[in-house]
Amino acid sequence: MRQRQSIRIPWRFGTATSAALLVALLVAVAAAPASADRIDGTARTAHTVHAYEKARARVDRLKDERAPAERVRSAEDRRKTLRDRLWDELRRSQRALYDPVAVDRSGRAGRCPRGKSPKKKGSWQTPVANYWLTAGFAAGGDRWRHRHTGQDFAVNSGTPVRSVGPGTVWATTCGDGFGNQVLVRHRDGYFTQYAHLSRIDVRKGQRVTAGRRLGLSGATGNVTGPHLHFEVRITPYLGSAVPPLPWLARHGVRVR
Ligand SMILES: [Zn+2]
């Protein structure tokens, strides 16, 4: 699904072009007062996502270098502060938009189709076994306005969708543009999202191992055909996605 939000200041353009765009933007915002808050908030959110990823990379680097504990701790504090800020901003904005992840995490109101998942032992893996990659993560630039927030895996409906790593089910929801979806929280604090499922096989709060079946792929929500939409997020909320394939690579999973 594509994000329904936002603008980004094109830093790479020349000063004259940027000034002209800024004027055009101010005119546009003035002409649409009802949406001004959202535009403003989302531009700030995109900046915080970027800052968080830099802070997290710095923590990893300091740990690798065996830096003094005090420096690691202060870098950790910065990372956590940024995550808390992002979490607060997005929870507020997503509640206002009735995002089910922010409103009803157990999907009760949406009556999601349910199944059961057998226990399984496994190691970090791709969310589906046989796939071809379609739409990838669009980091921004001129596609920002309608940017793609995850990685699509084209699979037939009914394909088992598995948790990429160990974690806890944060939410199972249905009924919005993502259709039936599962969100899993992992130990490194990131969340993975599995959307457009035809059936959900886990419950909110359930612990899952790597490879545990979360549900079956499908074509629910805002889609043109069956596929798995997979995201990696800093918070449970839309708007905090990061490039999913580098994140999987950090866990030893190659996607090709
Ligand atoms: Zn997608």
Tab-separated table of C-alpha atoms and ligand atoms in Angstrom:
chain	number	residue	atom	x	y	z
A	1	MET	CA	0.000	0.000	0.000
A	2	ARG	CA	1.124	3.505	-0.583
A	3	GLN	CA	1.378	6.106	2.131
A	4	ARG	CA	-1.420	8.634	2.010
A	5	GLN	CA	0.646	11.532	3.225
A	6	SER	CA	3.201	14.136	2.803
A	7	ILE	CA	5.786	16.339	1.227
A	8	ARG	CA	9.515	16.651	1.359
A	9	ILE	CA	11.716	19.674	0.720
A	10	PRO	CA	13.955	18.752	-2.249
A	11	TRP	CA	17.335	19.788	-0.780
A	12	ARG	CA	19.210	18.737	-3.881
A	13	PHE	CA	17.611	21.388	-6.083
A	14	GLY	CA	19.248	24.773	-6.690
A	15	THR	CA	18.455	27.689	-4.370
A	16	ALA	CA	16.242	29.468	-6.911
A	17	THR	CA	14.238	26.299	-7.593
A	18	SER	CA	13.939	25.596	-3.869
A	19	ALA	CA	12.779	29.152	-3.173
A	20	ALA	CA	10.166	28.894	-5.933
A	21	LEU	CA	9.007	25.532	-4.581
A	22	LEU	CA	8.867	26.880	-1.047
A	23	VAL	CA	6.667	29.786	-2.188
A	24	ALA	CA	4.431	27.345	-4.080
A	25	LEU	CA	4.287	25.157	-0.965
A	26	LEU	CA	3.353	28.054	1.328
A	27	VAL	CA	0.611	29.068	-1.106
A	28	ALA	CA	-0.638	25.473	-1.220
A	29	VAL	CA	-0.629	25.182	2.585
A	30	ALA	CA	-2.400	28.526	2.963
A	31	ALA	CA	-5.013	27.397	0.423
A	32	ALA	CA	-5.631	24.139	2.324
A	33	PRO	CA	-5.691	25.035	6.041
A	34	ALA	CA	-7.465	21.802	7.035
A	35	SER	CA	-4.533	19.639	5.978
A	36	ALA	CA	-1.710	21.969	7.025
A	37	ASP	CA	-1.088	20.236	10.375
A	38	ARG	CA	-0.744	16.856	8.765
A	39	ILE	CA	1.690	18.014	6.096
A	40	ASP	CA	3.771	19.770	8.722
A	41	GLY	CA	3.740	16.818	11.100
A	42	THR	CA	4.659	14.319	8.427
A	43	ALA	CA	7.641	16.282	7.119
A	44	ARG	CA	8.926	16.432	10.693
A	45	THR	CA	8.249	12.714	11.163
A	46	ALA	CA	10.269	11.799	8.058
A	47	HIS	CA	13.146	13.801	9.494
A	48	THR	CA	12.892	11.956	12.833
A	49	VAL	CA	12.901	8.553	11.064
A	50	HIS	CA	16.136	9.529	9.343
A	51	ALA	CA	17.675	10.830	12.580
A	52	TYR	CA	16.690	7.611	14.397
A	53	GLU	CA	18.405	5.421	11.798
A	54	LYS	CA	21.581	7.491	12.117
A	55	ALA	CA	21.450	7.266	15.924
A	56	ARG	CA	20.902	3.497	15.818
A	57	ALA	CA	23.811	3.025	13.380
A	58	ARG	CA	26.000	5.081	15.734
A	59	VAL	CA	25.116	2.839	18.699
A	60	ASP	CA	25.994	-0.252	16.629
A	61	ARG	CA	29.293	1.306	15.518
A	62	LEU	CA	30.318	2.336	19.060
A	63	LYS	CA	29.555	-1.180	20.317
A	64	ASP	CA	31.605	-2.714	17.482
A	65	GLU	CA	34.507	-0.409	18.340
A	66	ARG	CA	34.179	-1.298	22.039
A	67	ALA	CA	33.897	2.402	22.856
A	68	PRO	CA	33.771	3.529	26.513
A	69	ALA	CA	30.483	2.583	28.205
A	70	GLU	CA	29.584	6.202	28.820
A	71	ARG	CA	29.685	7.064	25.096
A	72	VAL	CA	27.583	4.009	24.236
A	73	ARG	CA	25.083	4.974	26.905
A	74	SER	CA	24.708	8.551	25.699
A	75	ALA	CA	24.260	7.320	22.099
A	76	GLU	CA	21.613	4.866	23.376
A	77	ASP	CA	19.831	7.699	25.179
A	78	ARG	CA	19.699	9.720	21.966
A	79	ARG	CA	18.320	6.710	20.056
A	80	LYS	CA	15.606	6.130	22.655
A	81	THR	CA	14.630	9.801	22.823
A	82	LEU	CA	14.133	9.869	19.056
A	83	ARG	CA	12.057	6.682	19.138
A	84	ASP	CA	9.836	8.037	21.918
A	85	ARG	CA	9.286	11.257	19.976
A	86	LEU	CA	8.412	9.359	16.796
A	87	TRP	CA	6.085	7.030	18.727
A	88	ASP	CA	4.164	9.942	20.312
A	89	GLU	CA	3.826	11.865	17.054
A	90	LEU	CA	2.636	8.885	15.049
A	91	ARG	CA	0.270	7.452	17.670
A	92	ARG	CA	-1.486	10.802	17.790
A	93	SER	CA	-1.705	11.255	14.014
A	94	GLN	CA	-2.664	7.620	13.302
A	95	ARG	CA	-5.398	7.660	15.962
A	96	ALA	CA	-6.815	10.745	14.271
A	97	LEU	CA	-6.882	8.771	10.996
A	98	TYR	CA	-8.503	5.710	12.707
A	99	ASP	CA	-5.562	3.505	11.797
A	100	PRO	CA	-6.587	0.147	13.367
A	101	VAL	CA	-3.053	-0.387	14.708
A	102	ALA	CA	-3.488	2.773	16.780
A	103	VAL	CA	-7.165	2.158	17.656
A	104	ASP	CA	-7.917	-1.583	17.901
A	105	ARG	CA	-4.845	-3.786	18.029
A	106	SER	CA	-6.695	-7.095	18.360
A	107	GLY	CA	-8.798	-6.588	15.242
A	108	ARG	CA	-12.036	-7.366	17.108
A	109	ALA	CA	-13.983	-4.595	15.417
A	110	GLY	CA	-12.885	-5.785	11.953
A	111	ARG	CA	-13.649	-9.525	12.513
A	112	CYS	CA	-10.481	-10.844	10.903
A	113	PRO	CA	-10.617	-14.349	9.348
A	114	ARG	CA	-8.690	-16.621	11.753
A	115	GLY	CA	-6.769	-19.873	11.691
A	116	LYS	CA	-4.257	-21.642	13.972
A	117	SER	CA	-0.518	-21.862	13.657
A	118	PRO	CA	1.524	-24.936	14.664
A	119	LYS	CA	4.719	-24.425	16.702
A	120	LYS	CA	7.931	-24.306	14.752
A	121	LYS	CA	11.666	-23.919	15.370
A	122	GLY	CA	13.618	-21.830	12.916
A	123	SER	CA	16.208	-19.167	12.284
A	124	TRP	CA	15.879	-15.713	10.698
A	125	GLN	CA	14.371	-16.035	7.223
A	126	THR	CA	12.394	-14.335	4.463
A	127	PRO	CA	8.643	-13.926	5.170
A	128	VAL	CA	7.707	-16.212	2.247
A	129	ALA	CA	9.748	-19.063	0.782
A	130	ASN	CA	9.178	-18.761	-2.974
A	131	TYR	CA	8.548	-15.324	-4.411
A	132	TRP	CA	9.621	-12.729	-6.872
A	133	LEU	CA	10.159	-9.170	-5.778
A	134	THR	CA	7.864	-6.492	-7.112
A	135	ALA	CA	7.587	-2.932	-5.722
A	136	GLY	CA	10.505	-2.050	-3.465
A	137	PHE	CA	10.963	0.504	-0.715
A	138	ALA	CA	11.023	4.086	-2.010
A	139	ALA	CA	13.176	6.145	0.301
A	140	GLY	CA	11.841	9.518	-0.781
A	141	GLY	CA	12.831	11.976	-3.476
A	142	ASP	CA	10.199	12.956	-5.994
A	143	ARG	CA	8.181	9.823	-5.245
A	144	TRP	CA	7.842	10.812	-1.587
A	145	ARG	CA	4.262	11.986	-1.902
A	146	HIS	CA	3.025	8.538	-2.918
A	147	ARG	CA	6.004	6.590	-1.770
A	148	HIS	CA	5.952	2.850	-1.193
A	149	THR	CA	6.589	2.080	2.474
A	150	GLY	CA	7.628	-1.573	2.216
A	151	GLN	CA	8.809	-4.419	0.012
A	152	ASP	CA	6.286	-6.421	-1.999
A	153	PHE	CA	6.723	-10.175	-2.448
A	154	ALA	CA	4.545	-11.535	-5.256
A	155	VAL	CA	3.068	-14.883	-4.179
A	156	ASN	CA	-0.137	-16.778	-4.868
A	157	SER	CA	-2.988	-16.381	-2.392
A	158	GLY	CA	-2.808	-18.986	0.370
A	159	THR	CA	1.005	-19.032	0.647
A	160	PRO	CA	2.203	-19.403	4.273
A	161	VAL	CA	3.576	-16.094	5.602
A	162	ARG	CA	6.131	-16.550	8.385
A	163	SER	CA	7.644	-14.329	11.047
A	164	VAL	CA	11.115	-13.373	9.823
A	165	GLY	CA	12.527	-13.625	13.343
A	166	PRO	CA	11.562	-14.243	16.973
A	167	GLY	CA	9.277	-11.683	18.586
A	168	THR	CA	5.862	-10.922	20.022
A	169	VAL	CA	2.692	-10.249	18.032
A	170	TRP	CA	1.930	-6.574	18.632
A	171	ALA	CA	-1.291	-6.326	16.624
A	172	THR	CA	-3.568	-8.250	14.282
A	173	THR	CA	-5.962	-5.974	12.445
A	174	CYS	CA	-8.179	-5.910	9.400
A	175	GLY	CA	-10.403	-3.599	7.455
A	176	ASP	CA	-8.138	-0.757	6.369
A	177	GLY	CA	-6.005	-0.353	3.219
A	178	PHE	CA	-3.561	-2.981	4.471
A	179	GLY	CA	-6.373	-5.558	4.699
A	180	ASN	CA	-5.697	-8.339	7.200
A	181	GLN	CA	-2.328	-7.629	8.747
A	182	VAL	CA	0.004	-8.793	11.507
A	183	LEU	CA	2.618	-6.681	13.300
A	184	VAL	CA	5.444	-8.355	15.201
A	185	ARG	CA	7.792	-6.642	17.651
A	186	HIS	CA	11.368	-7.935	17.647
A	187	ARG	CA	14.062	-7.823	20.319
A	188	ASP	CA	16.005	-5.029	18.622
A	189	GLY	CA	12.907	-2.839	19.057
A	190	TYR	CA	11.899	-2.826	15.377
A	191	PHE	CA	8.515	-4.042	14.139
A	192	THR	CA	7.762	-6.097	11.044
A	193	GLN	CA	4.435	-5.811	9.245
A	194	TYR	CA	2.790	-8.470	7.030
A	195	ALA	CA	-0.180	-7.120	5.080
A	196	HIS	CA	-2.979	-8.114	2.644
A	197	LEU	CA	-3.297	-11.599	4.232
A	198	SER	CA	-6.281	-13.839	3.478
A	199	ARG	CA	-6.171	-15.312	7.013
A	200	ILE	CA	-4.512	-14.539	10.346
A	201	ASP	CA	-3.158	-17.467	12.427
A	202	VAL	CA	-1.802	-15.689	15.530
A	203	ARG	CA	-3.203	-13.543	18.330
A	204	LYS	CA	-2.129	-10.239	19.824
A	205	GLY	CA	0.457	-10.813	22.571
A	206	GLN	CA	1.498	-14.249	21.283
A	207	ARG	CA	5.230	-15.033	21.228
A	208	VAL	CA	6.465	-16.264	17.884
A	209	THR	CA	9.666	-17.971	16.803
A	210	ALA	CA	11.448	-17.277	13.519
A	211	GLY	CA	9.493	-19.133	10.852
A	212	ARG	CA	6.251	-19.379	12.850
A	213	ARG	CA	3.325	-19.091	10.432
A	214	LEU	CA	1.483	-15.800	10.960
A	215	GLY	CA	-1.188	-16.394	8.349
A	216	LEU	CA	-1.758	-16.931	4.657
A	217	SER	CA	-1.040	-14.446	1.894
A	218	GLY	CA	-3.919	-12.877	0.051
A	219	ALA	CA	-5.250	-9.783	-1.663
A	220	THR	CA	-7.215	-8.001	1.076
A	221	GLY	CA	-7.226	-4.216	1.418
A	222	ASN	CA	-6.047	-1.765	-1.185
A	223	VAL	CA	-4.383	-4.037	-3.765
A	224	THR	CA	-4.530	-4.882	-7.465
A	225	GLY	CA	-3.511	-8.529	-7.001
A	226	PRO	CA	-2.292	-11.091	-4.438
A	227	HIS	CA	1.044	-10.290	-2.789
A	228	LEU	CA	2.666	-9.872	0.594
A	229	HIS	CA	3.437	-6.304	1.628
A	230	PHE	CA	6.284	-6.418	4.157
A	231	GLU	CA	7.526	-3.474	6.206
A	232	VAL	CA	10.109	-2.829	8.880
A	233	ARG	CA	9.174	0.014	11.228
A	234	ILE	CA	10.738	1.863	14.138
A	235	THR	CA	7.311	2.073	15.826
A	236	PRO	CA	4.114	0.063	15.167
A	237	TYR	CA	2.740	2.969	13.169
A	238	LEU	CA	2.615	3.823	9.478
A	239	GLY	CA	5.115	6.594	8.785
A	240	SER	CA	8.110	5.067	10.592
A	241	ALA	CA	9.212	2.539	7.964
A	242	VAL	CA	12.874	2.000	7.141
A	243	PRO	CA	14.432	0.126	4.182
A	244	PRO	CA	13.480	-3.520	4.919
A	245	LEU	CA	16.146	-5.399	2.960
A	246	PRO	CA	19.185	-3.839	4.730
A	247	TRP	CA	17.443	-4.545	8.056
A	248	LEU	CA	16.973	-8.209	7.071
A	249	ALA	CA	20.614	-8.320	5.926
A	250	ARG	CA	21.695	-7.171	9.421
A	251	HIS	CA	19.934	-10.306	10.704
A	252	GLY	CA	21.756	-12.473	8.174
A	253	VAL	CA	18.865	-12.774	5.688
A	254	ARG	CA	19.589	-12.179	2.010
A	255	VAL	CA	16.632	-11.334	-0.205
A	256	ARG	CA	17.086	-11.647	-3.950
B	1	ZN	ZN	3.328	-2.913	-0.904
